[in-house]
Amino acid sequence: MDNTTQIVITAITLLGSAGIWKYAEARLRVKAEIKKEENSASDTVLYRDDLKNRVEEMDKALKEANKELLLLTEKVAKLETENSFLRREIDILKRN
Amino acid sequence: MERSKNRKAEALNKLKKAIGQLREIWQYSDSQPTEITLAAALVLLYPIATFLELGYSPILQLLAPIAGLYQLYCVSGNCLKCRVRASFITFSLYAIAGVMYLYYGLLFKGPSYWGWALLTISSFGSLKRIKKEELHRNNG
């Protein structure tokens, strides 16, 4: 095989294949962009995003409610203790 | 008469479905096995076949095994960018072989030579599949 022919064929084919690939890649990119836009505008995706937001909000609310519940439990425990002491004092006072 | 028409329509529908399914698989299935096969052919078959049929060609016979090994390395590393690059090199090398065979009048000498065209198409399909996967992952 002649070396010059080899180099010329290789160079031409390489350029050709690069050109074909660039074209195909650009087409794939455009198609992917169109699909992405279609997906972002579709009802199911909007519904899913809405559900995601709601789940996040509910998660936050649940955490806050848990904190408040803990505080309330603490307060109830304190009040119960106070109440038992007060009852004892009332009993002592009644006896006297 | 109507029965045979129904059967024909049913068979046609089945055929259409099968073609659609094959198209989907061709476009979206995992391409690693194809990549490994193409790379292995590039390392083993390519230099021997081109040497025996086209003669000594350092560009093809030295570059092809390196490109094949690079493709295998990328598949094993599971890096998409690397796989796209390696697949493009593989596609280019198969295209070069195809054009060389065409130039020397061997491509249409016998059906077994059409394999080079098949390998070129297969490597291009594999390249497109990986690029699609990359775009899909980037788009989330």
PDB file of C-alpha atoms in Angstrom:
ATOM      1  CA  MET A   1       0.000   0.000   0.000  1.00  0.00           C
ATOM      2  CA  ASP A   2       1.255   3.436  -0.948  1.00  0.00           C
ATOM      3  CA  ASN A   3       1.976   5.605   2.111  1.00  0.00           C
ATOM      4  CA  THR A   4       0.744   8.867   0.578  1.00  0.00           C
ATOM      5  CA  THR A   5      -2.559   7.277  -0.454  1.00  0.00           C
ATOM      6  CA  GLN A   6      -2.959   5.888   3.038  1.00  0.00           C
ATOM      7  CA  ILE A   7      -2.399   9.274   4.643  1.00  0.00           C
ATOM      8  CA  VAL A   8      -4.743  11.040   2.224  1.00  0.00           C
ATOM      9  CA  ILE A   9      -7.525   8.451   2.667  1.00  0.00           C
ATOM     10  CA  THR A  10      -7.097   8.498   6.447  1.00  0.00           C
ATOM     11  CA  ALA A  11      -7.199  12.306   6.597  1.00  0.00           C
ATOM     12  CA  ILE A  12     -10.235  12.606   4.321  1.00  0.00           C
ATOM     13  CA  THR A  13     -12.155   9.854   6.140  1.00  0.00           C
ATOM     14  CA  LEU A  14     -11.256  11.305   9.512  1.00  0.00           C
ATOM     15  CA  LEU A  15     -12.522  14.725   8.479  1.00  0.00           C
ATOM     16  CA  GLY A  16     -15.639  13.173   6.950  1.00  0.00           C
ATOM     17  CA  SER A  17     -16.419  11.096  10.033  1.00  0.00           C
ATOM     18  CA  ALA A  18     -15.816  14.116  12.271  1.00  0.00           C
ATOM     19  CA  GLY A  19     -18.226  16.144  10.129  1.00  0.00           C
ATOM     20  CA  ILE A  20     -20.864  13.406  10.211  1.00  0.00           C
ATOM     21  CA  TRP A  21     -20.488  13.098  13.977  1.00  0.00           C
ATOM     22  CA  LYS A  22     -20.710  16.870  14.517  1.00  0.00           C
ATOM     23  CA  TYR A  23     -23.940  16.948  12.523  1.00  0.00           C
ATOM     24  CA  ALA A  24     -25.397  13.931  14.352  1.00  0.00           C
ATOM     25  CA  GLU A  25     -24.346  15.347  17.726  1.00  0.00           C
ATOM     26  CA  ALA A  26     -26.001  18.697  16.970  1.00  0.00           C
ATOM     27  CA  ARG A  27     -29.214  16.897  15.978  1.00  0.00           C
ATOM     28  CA  LEU A  28     -29.163  14.821  19.165  1.00  0.00           C
ATOM     29  CA  ARG A  29     -28.624  17.974  21.243  1.00  0.00           C
ATOM     30  CA  VAL A  30     -31.563  19.751  19.581  1.00  0.00           C
ATOM     31  CA  LYS A  31     -33.802  16.712  20.081  1.00  0.00           C
ATOM     32  CA  ALA A  32     -32.762  16.448  23.731  1.00  0.00           C
ATOM     33  CA  GLU A  33     -33.489  20.159  24.271  1.00  0.00           C
ATOM     34  CA  ILE A  34     -36.930  19.843  22.663  1.00  0.00           C
ATOM     35  CA  LYS A  35     -37.694  16.796  24.801  1.00  0.00           C
ATOM     36  CA  LYS A  36     -36.537  18.626  27.917  1.00  0.00           C
ATOM     37  CA  GLU A  37     -38.788  21.605  27.135  1.00  0.00           C
ATOM     38  CA  GLU A  38     -41.740  19.317  26.419  1.00  0.00           C
ATOM     39  CA  ASN A  39     -41.154  17.475  29.667  1.00  0.00           C
ATOM     40  CA  SER A  40     -40.875  20.642  31.735  1.00  0.00           C
ATOM     41  CA  ALA A  41     -44.180  21.923  30.323  1.00  0.00           C
ATOM     42  CA  SER A  42     -46.132  18.686  30.629  1.00  0.00           C
ATOM     43  CA  ASP A  43     -48.911  18.287  33.212  1.00  0.00           C
ATOM     44  CA  THR A  44     -47.383  15.239  34.858  1.00  0.00           C
ATOM     45  CA  VAL A  45     -44.073  17.030  35.462  1.00  0.00           C
ATOM     46  CA  LEU A  46     -45.861  20.131  36.811  1.00  0.00           C
ATOM     47  CA  TYR A  47     -47.953  17.899  39.058  1.00  0.00           C
ATOM     48  CA  ARG A  48     -44.823  16.064  40.233  1.00  0.00           C
ATOM     49  CA  ASP A  49     -43.022  19.334  40.986  1.00  0.00           C
ATOM     50  CA  ASP A  50     -46.083  20.586  42.882  1.00  0.00           C
ATOM     51  CA  LEU A  51     -46.164  17.353  44.889  1.00  0.00           C
ATOM     52  CA  LYS A  52     -42.459  17.681  45.642  1.00  0.00           C
ATOM     53  CA  ASN A  53     -42.959  21.235  46.948  1.00  0.00           C
ATOM     54  CA  ARG A  54     -45.896  20.140  49.062  1.00  0.00           C
ATOM     55  CA  VAL A  55     -43.941  17.236  50.517  1.00  0.00           C
ATOM     56  CA  GLU A  56     -41.073  19.603  51.408  1.00  0.00           C
ATOM     57  CA  GLU A  57     -43.473  22.053  53.071  1.00  0.00           C
ATOM     58  CA  MET A  58     -45.195  19.256  54.989  1.00  0.00           C
ATOM     59  CA  ASP A  59     -41.839  17.899  56.091  1.00  0.00           C
ATOM     60  CA  LYS A  60     -40.893  21.328  57.480  1.00  0.00           C
ATOM     61  CA  ALA A  61     -44.273  21.673  59.215  1.00  0.00           C
ATOM     62  CA  LEU A  62     -43.896  18.198  60.724  1.00  0.00           C
ATOM     63  CA  LYS A  63     -40.468  19.039  62.137  1.00  0.00           C
ATOM     64  CA  GLU A  64     -41.793  22.267  63.665  1.00  0.00           C
ATOM     65  CA  ALA A  65     -44.818  20.454  65.094  1.00  0.00           C
ATOM     66  CA  ASN A  66     -42.505  17.857  66.644  1.00  0.00           C
ATOM     67  CA  LYS A  67     -40.487  20.607  68.345  1.00  0.00           C
ATOM     68  CA  GLU A  68     -43.660  22.211  69.682  1.00  0.00           C
ATOM     69  CA  LEU A  69     -44.924  18.856  70.866  1.00  0.00           C
ATOM     70  CA  LEU A  70     -41.711  18.299  72.809  1.00  0.00           C
ATOM     71  CA  LEU A  71     -42.048  21.727  74.450  1.00  0.00           C
ATOM     72  CA  LEU A  72     -45.660  21.034  75.353  1.00  0.00           C
ATOM     73  CA  THR A  73     -44.785  17.630  76.827  1.00  0.00           C
ATOM     74  CA  GLU A  74     -42.115  19.313  78.940  1.00  0.00           C
ATOM     75  CA  LYS A  75     -44.598  21.931  80.150  1.00  0.00           C
ATOM     76  CA  VAL A  76     -47.242  19.293  80.962  1.00  0.00           C
ATOM     77  CA  ALA A  77     -44.687  17.318  82.963  1.00  0.00           C
ATOM     78  CA  LYS A  78     -43.745  20.465  84.918  1.00  0.00           C
ATOM     79  CA  LEU A  79     -47.395  21.326  85.538  1.00  0.00           C
ATOM     80  CA  GLU A  80     -48.149  17.776  86.706  1.00  0.00           C
ATOM     81  CA  THR A  81     -45.317  17.947  89.221  1.00  0.00           C
ATOM     82  CA  GLU A  82     -46.457  21.384  90.411  1.00  0.00           C
ATOM     83  CA  ASN A  83     -50.016  20.117  90.656  1.00  0.00           C
ATOM     84  CA  SER A  84     -49.032  17.153  92.808  1.00  0.00           C
ATOM     85  CA  PHE A  85     -47.080  19.457  95.155  1.00  0.00           C
ATOM     86  CA  LEU A  86     -50.005  21.866  95.384  1.00  0.00           C
ATOM     87  CA  ARG A  87     -52.425  19.038  96.182  1.00  0.00           C
ATOM     88  CA  ARG A  88     -50.163  17.855  98.968  1.00  0.00           C
ATOM     89  CA  GLU A  89     -49.991  21.388 100.367  1.00  0.00           C
ATOM     90  CA  ILE A  90     -53.807  21.686 100.195  1.00  0.00           C
ATOM     91  CA  ASP A  91     -54.141  18.389 102.061  1.00  0.00           C
ATOM     92  CA  ILE A  92     -51.735  19.606 104.757  1.00  0.00           C
ATOM     93  CA  LEU A  93     -53.630  22.904 105.063  1.00  0.00           C
ATOM     94  CA  LYS A  94     -57.003  21.088 105.312  1.00  0.00           C
ATOM     95  CA  ARG A  95     -55.670  18.850 108.090  1.00  0.00           C
ATOM     96  CA  ASN A  96     -54.464  21.870 110.067  1.00  0.00           C
TER      97      ASN A  96
ATOM     98  CA  MET B   1     -61.830 -13.905   2.717  1.00  0.00           C
ATOM     99  CA  GLU B   2     -62.354 -11.495   5.599  1.00  0.00           C
ATOM    100  CA  ARG B   3     -60.568 -13.899   7.942  1.00  0.00           C
ATOM    101  CA  SER B   4     -57.450 -13.896   5.818  1.00  0.00           C
ATOM    102  CA  LYS B   5     -57.581 -10.088   5.667  1.00  0.00           C
ATOM    103  CA  ASN B   6     -57.755  -9.937   9.464  1.00  0.00           C
ATOM    104  CA  ARG B   7     -54.855 -12.336   9.748  1.00  0.00           C
ATOM    105  CA  LYS B   8     -52.818 -10.253   7.347  1.00  0.00           C
ATOM    106  CA  ALA B   9     -53.573  -7.069   9.291  1.00  0.00           C
ATOM    107  CA  GLU B  10     -52.698  -8.849  12.550  1.00  0.00           C
ATOM    108  CA  ALA B  11     -49.413 -10.121  11.140  1.00  0.00           C
ATOM    109  CA  LEU B  12     -48.615  -6.652   9.816  1.00  0.00           C
ATOM    110  CA  ASN B  13     -49.317  -5.123  13.228  1.00  0.00           C
ATOM    111  CA  LYS B  14     -47.088  -7.693  14.921  1.00  0.00           C
ATOM    112  CA  LEU B  15     -44.316  -6.977  12.429  1.00  0.00           C
ATOM    113  CA  LYS B  16     -44.664  -3.226  12.994  1.00  0.00           C
ATOM    114  CA  LYS B  17     -44.520  -3.743  16.759  1.00  0.00           C
ATOM    115  CA  ALA B  18     -41.444  -5.940  16.451  1.00  0.00           C
ATOM    116  CA  ILE B  19     -39.695  -3.382  14.246  1.00  0.00           C
ATOM    117  CA  GLY B  20     -40.605  -0.612  16.689  1.00  0.00           C
ATOM    118  CA  GLN B  21     -39.283  -2.679  19.582  1.00  0.00           C
ATOM    119  CA  LEU B  22     -36.025  -3.421  17.762  1.00  0.00           C
ATOM    120  CA  ARG B  23     -35.643   0.274  16.962  1.00  0.00           C
ATOM    121  CA  GLU B  24     -36.136   1.181  20.622  1.00  0.00           C
ATOM    122  CA  ILE B  25     -33.577  -1.417  21.712  1.00  0.00           C
ATOM    123  CA  TRP B  26     -31.125  -0.219  19.044  1.00  0.00           C
ATOM    124  CA  GLN B  27     -31.483   3.380  20.218  1.00  0.00           C
ATOM    125  CA  TYR B  28     -31.653   3.026  23.998  1.00  0.00           C
ATOM    126  CA  SER B  29     -30.254  -0.310  25.176  1.00  0.00           C
ATOM    127  CA  ASP B  30     -26.984  -0.581  27.072  1.00  0.00           C
ATOM    128  CA  SER B  31     -24.138  -0.395  24.601  1.00  0.00           C
ATOM    129  CA  GLN B  32     -21.284  -1.757  26.720  1.00  0.00           C
ATOM    130  CA  PRO B  33     -21.385  -5.279  25.190  1.00  0.00           C
ATOM    131  CA  THR B  34     -21.286  -3.762  21.682  1.00  0.00           C
ATOM    132  CA  GLU B  35     -18.437  -1.472  22.706  1.00  0.00           C
ATOM    133  CA  ILE B  36     -16.449  -4.386  24.123  1.00  0.00           C
ATOM    134  CA  THR B  37     -17.025  -6.439  20.959  1.00  0.00           C
ATOM    135  CA  LEU B  38     -16.028  -3.538  18.704  1.00  0.00           C
ATOM    136  CA  ALA B  39     -12.948  -2.844  20.819  1.00  0.00           C
ATOM    137  CA  ALA B  40     -11.916  -6.504  20.847  1.00  0.00           C
ATOM    138  CA  ALA B  41     -12.325  -6.643  17.062  1.00  0.00           C
ATOM    139  CA  LEU B  42     -10.214  -3.503  16.799  1.00  0.00           C
ATOM    140  CA  VAL B  43      -7.428  -5.050  18.879  1.00  0.00           C
ATOM    141  CA  LEU B  44      -7.446  -8.543  17.384  1.00  0.00           C
ATOM    142  CA  LEU B  45      -9.212  -8.678  14.030  1.00  0.00           C
ATOM    143  CA  TYR B  46      -8.504  -5.256  12.574  1.00  0.00           C
ATOM    144  CA  PRO B  47      -4.683  -5.334  12.345  1.00  0.00           C
ATOM    145  CA  ILE B  48      -4.549  -8.937  11.123  1.00  0.00           C
ATOM    146  CA  ALA B  49      -7.306  -8.535   8.525  1.00  0.00           C
ATOM    147  CA  THR B  50      -5.997  -5.249   7.147  1.00  0.00           C
ATOM    148  CA  PHE B  51      -2.422  -6.597   7.054  1.00  0.00           C
ATOM    149  CA  LEU B  52      -3.427  -9.739   5.172  1.00  0.00           C
ATOM    150  CA  GLU B  53      -5.855  -8.051   2.777  1.00  0.00           C
ATOM    151  CA  LEU B  54      -4.497  -4.523   2.281  1.00  0.00           C
ATOM    152  CA  GLY B  55      -0.856  -4.967   3.150  1.00  0.00           C
ATOM    153  CA  TYR B  56       1.349  -3.182   5.663  1.00  0.00           C
ATOM    154  CA  SER B  57      -0.259   0.033   6.874  1.00  0.00           C
ATOM    155  CA  PRO B  58       1.273   1.497  10.028  1.00  0.00           C
ATOM    156  CA  ILE B  59      -1.541   4.020  10.519  1.00  0.00           C
ATOM    157  CA  LEU B  60      -4.198   1.325  10.719  1.00  0.00           C
ATOM    158  CA  GLN B  61      -2.262  -1.507  12.263  1.00  0.00           C
ATOM    159  CA  LEU B  62      -0.650   0.487  15.040  1.00  0.00           C
ATOM    160  CA  LEU B  63      -3.453   2.871  15.903  1.00  0.00           C
ATOM    161  CA  ALA B  64      -6.293   0.329  15.912  1.00  0.00           C
ATOM    162  CA  PRO B  65      -5.083  -1.843  18.835  1.00  0.00           C
ATOM    163  CA  ILE B  66      -4.284   1.273  20.874  1.00  0.00           C
ATOM    164  CA  ALA B  67      -7.763   2.672  20.167  1.00  0.00           C
ATOM    165  CA  GLY B  68      -9.341  -0.693  21.032  1.00  0.00           C
ATOM    166  CA  LEU B  69      -7.488  -0.870  24.337  1.00  0.00           C
ATOM    167  CA  TYR B  70      -8.471   2.727  25.084  1.00  0.00           C
ATOM    168  CA  GLN B  71     -12.122   1.853  24.421  1.00  0.00           C
ATOM    169  CA  LEU B  72     -11.880  -1.133  26.778  1.00  0.00           C
ATOM    170  CA  TYR B  73     -10.288   1.084  29.415  1.00  0.00           C
ATOM    171  CA  CYS B  74     -13.133   3.615  29.094  1.00  0.00           C
ATOM    172  CA  VAL B  75     -15.834   0.934  29.314  1.00  0.00           C
ATOM    173  CA  SER B  76     -14.204  -0.521  32.414  1.00  0.00           C
ATOM    174  CA  GLY B  77     -13.922   2.962  33.955  1.00  0.00           C
ATOM    175  CA  ASN B  78     -17.609   3.700  33.241  1.00  0.00           C
ATOM    176  CA  CYS B  79     -16.842   7.322  32.312  1.00  0.00           C
ATOM    177  CA  LEU B  80     -19.344   8.594  29.744  1.00  0.00           C
ATOM    178  CA  LYS B  81     -17.169  11.373  28.286  1.00  0.00           C
ATOM    179  CA  CYS B  82     -14.278   8.970  27.856  1.00  0.00           C
ATOM    180  CA  ARG B  83     -16.592   6.418  26.244  1.00  0.00           C
ATOM    181  CA  VAL B  84     -17.914   8.996  23.768  1.00  0.00           C
ATOM    182  CA  ARG B  85     -14.340   9.963  22.828  1.00  0.00           C
ATOM    183  CA  ALA B  86     -13.226   6.343  22.486  1.00  0.00           C
ATOM    184  CA  SER B  87     -16.332   5.420  20.478  1.00  0.00           C
ATOM    185  CA  PHE B  88     -15.692   8.283  18.083  1.00  0.00           C
ATOM    186  CA  ILE B  89     -12.113   7.043  17.543  1.00  0.00           C
ATOM    187  CA  THR B  90     -13.428   3.497  17.017  1.00  0.00           C
ATOM    188  CA  PHE B  91     -16.018   4.730  14.532  1.00  0.00           C
ATOM    189  CA  SER B  92     -13.378   6.736  12.654  1.00  0.00           C
ATOM    190  CA  LEU B  93     -11.044   3.747  12.421  1.00  0.00           C
ATOM    191  CA  TYR B  94     -13.781   1.468  11.116  1.00  0.00           C
ATOM    192  CA  ALA B  95     -14.803   4.169   8.637  1.00  0.00           C
ATOM    193  CA  ILE B  96     -11.167   4.480   7.493  1.00  0.00           C
ATOM    194  CA  ALA B  97     -10.982   0.713   6.983  1.00  0.00           C
ATOM    195  CA  GLY B  98     -14.251   0.774   5.056  1.00  0.00           C
ATOM    196  CA  VAL B  99     -13.029   3.559   2.787  1.00  0.00           C
ATOM    197  CA  MET B 100      -9.666   1.801   2.295  1.00  0.00           C
ATOM    198  CA  TYR B 101     -11.440  -1.403   1.256  1.00  0.00           C
ATOM    199  CA  LEU B 102     -13.664   0.639  -1.035  1.00  0.00           C
ATOM    200  CA  TYR B 103     -10.671   2.434  -2.554  1.00  0.00           C
ATOM    201  CA  TYR B 104      -8.834  -0.814  -3.247  1.00  0.00           C
ATOM    202  CA  GLY B 105     -11.975  -2.342  -4.755  1.00  0.00           C
ATOM    203  CA  LEU B 106     -12.328  -5.010  -2.107  1.00  0.00           C
ATOM    204  CA  LEU B 107     -15.527  -3.900  -0.405  1.00  0.00           C
ATOM    205  CA  PHE B 108     -17.802  -5.255  -3.121  1.00  0.00           C
ATOM    206  CA  LYS B 109     -15.606  -8.217  -3.984  1.00  0.00           C
ATOM    207  CA  GLY B 110     -17.540 -10.528  -1.705  1.00  0.00           C
ATOM    208  CA  PRO B 111     -20.246 -10.415   0.984  1.00  0.00           C
ATOM    209  CA  SER B 112     -17.782 -11.112   3.791  1.00  0.00           C
ATOM    210  CA  TYR B 113     -16.150  -7.726   3.118  1.00  0.00           C
ATOM    211  CA  TRP B 114     -19.436  -5.975   3.816  1.00  0.00           C
ATOM    212  CA  GLY B 115     -18.649  -6.674   7.457  1.00  0.00           C
ATOM    213  CA  TRP B 116     -16.546  -3.503   7.447  1.00  0.00           C
ATOM    214  CA  ALA B 117     -19.602  -1.445   6.537  1.00  0.00           C
ATOM    215  CA  LEU B 118     -21.552  -3.278   9.229  1.00  0.00           C
ATOM    216  CA  LEU B 119     -18.864  -2.550  11.811  1.00  0.00           C
ATOM    217  CA  THR B 120     -18.831   1.127  10.789  1.00  0.00           C
ATOM    218  CA  ILE B 121     -22.621   1.382  11.162  1.00  0.00           C
ATOM    219  CA  SER B 122     -22.536  -0.526  14.442  1.00  0.00           C
ATOM    220  CA  SER B 123     -19.809   1.706  15.887  1.00  0.00           C
ATOM    221  CA  PHE B 124     -21.735   4.814  14.802  1.00  0.00           C
ATOM    222  CA  GLY B 125     -24.911   3.456  16.443  1.00  0.00           C
ATOM    223  CA  SER B 126     -22.995   2.744  19.618  1.00  0.00           C
ATOM    224  CA  LEU B 127     -21.525   6.272  19.576  1.00  0.00           C
ATOM    225  CA  LYS B 128     -24.990   7.796  19.188  1.00  0.00           C
ATOM    226  CA  ARG B 129     -26.394   5.693  22.020  1.00  0.00           C
ATOM    227  CA  ILE B 130     -23.684   6.791  24.450  1.00  0.00           C
ATOM    228  CA  LYS B 131     -24.098  10.439  23.472  1.00  0.00           C
ATOM    229  CA  LYS B 132     -27.856  10.133  24.028  1.00  0.00           C
ATOM    230  CA  GLU B 133     -27.200   8.652  27.451  1.00  0.00           C
ATOM    231  CA  GLU B 134     -24.824  11.516  28.264  1.00  0.00           C
ATOM    232  CA  LEU B 135     -27.360  14.149  27.181  1.00  0.00           C
ATOM    233  CA  HIS B 136     -30.121  12.384  29.087  1.00  0.00           C
ATOM    234  CA  ARG B 137     -28.025  12.353  32.277  1.00  0.00           C
ATOM    235  CA  ASN B 138     -27.070  16.010  31.855  1.00  0.00           C
ATOM    236  CA  ASN B 139     -30.704  16.999  31.359  1.00  0.00           C
ATOM    237  CA  GLY B 140     -31.698  15.124  34.517  1.00  0.00           C
TER     238      GLY B 140
END
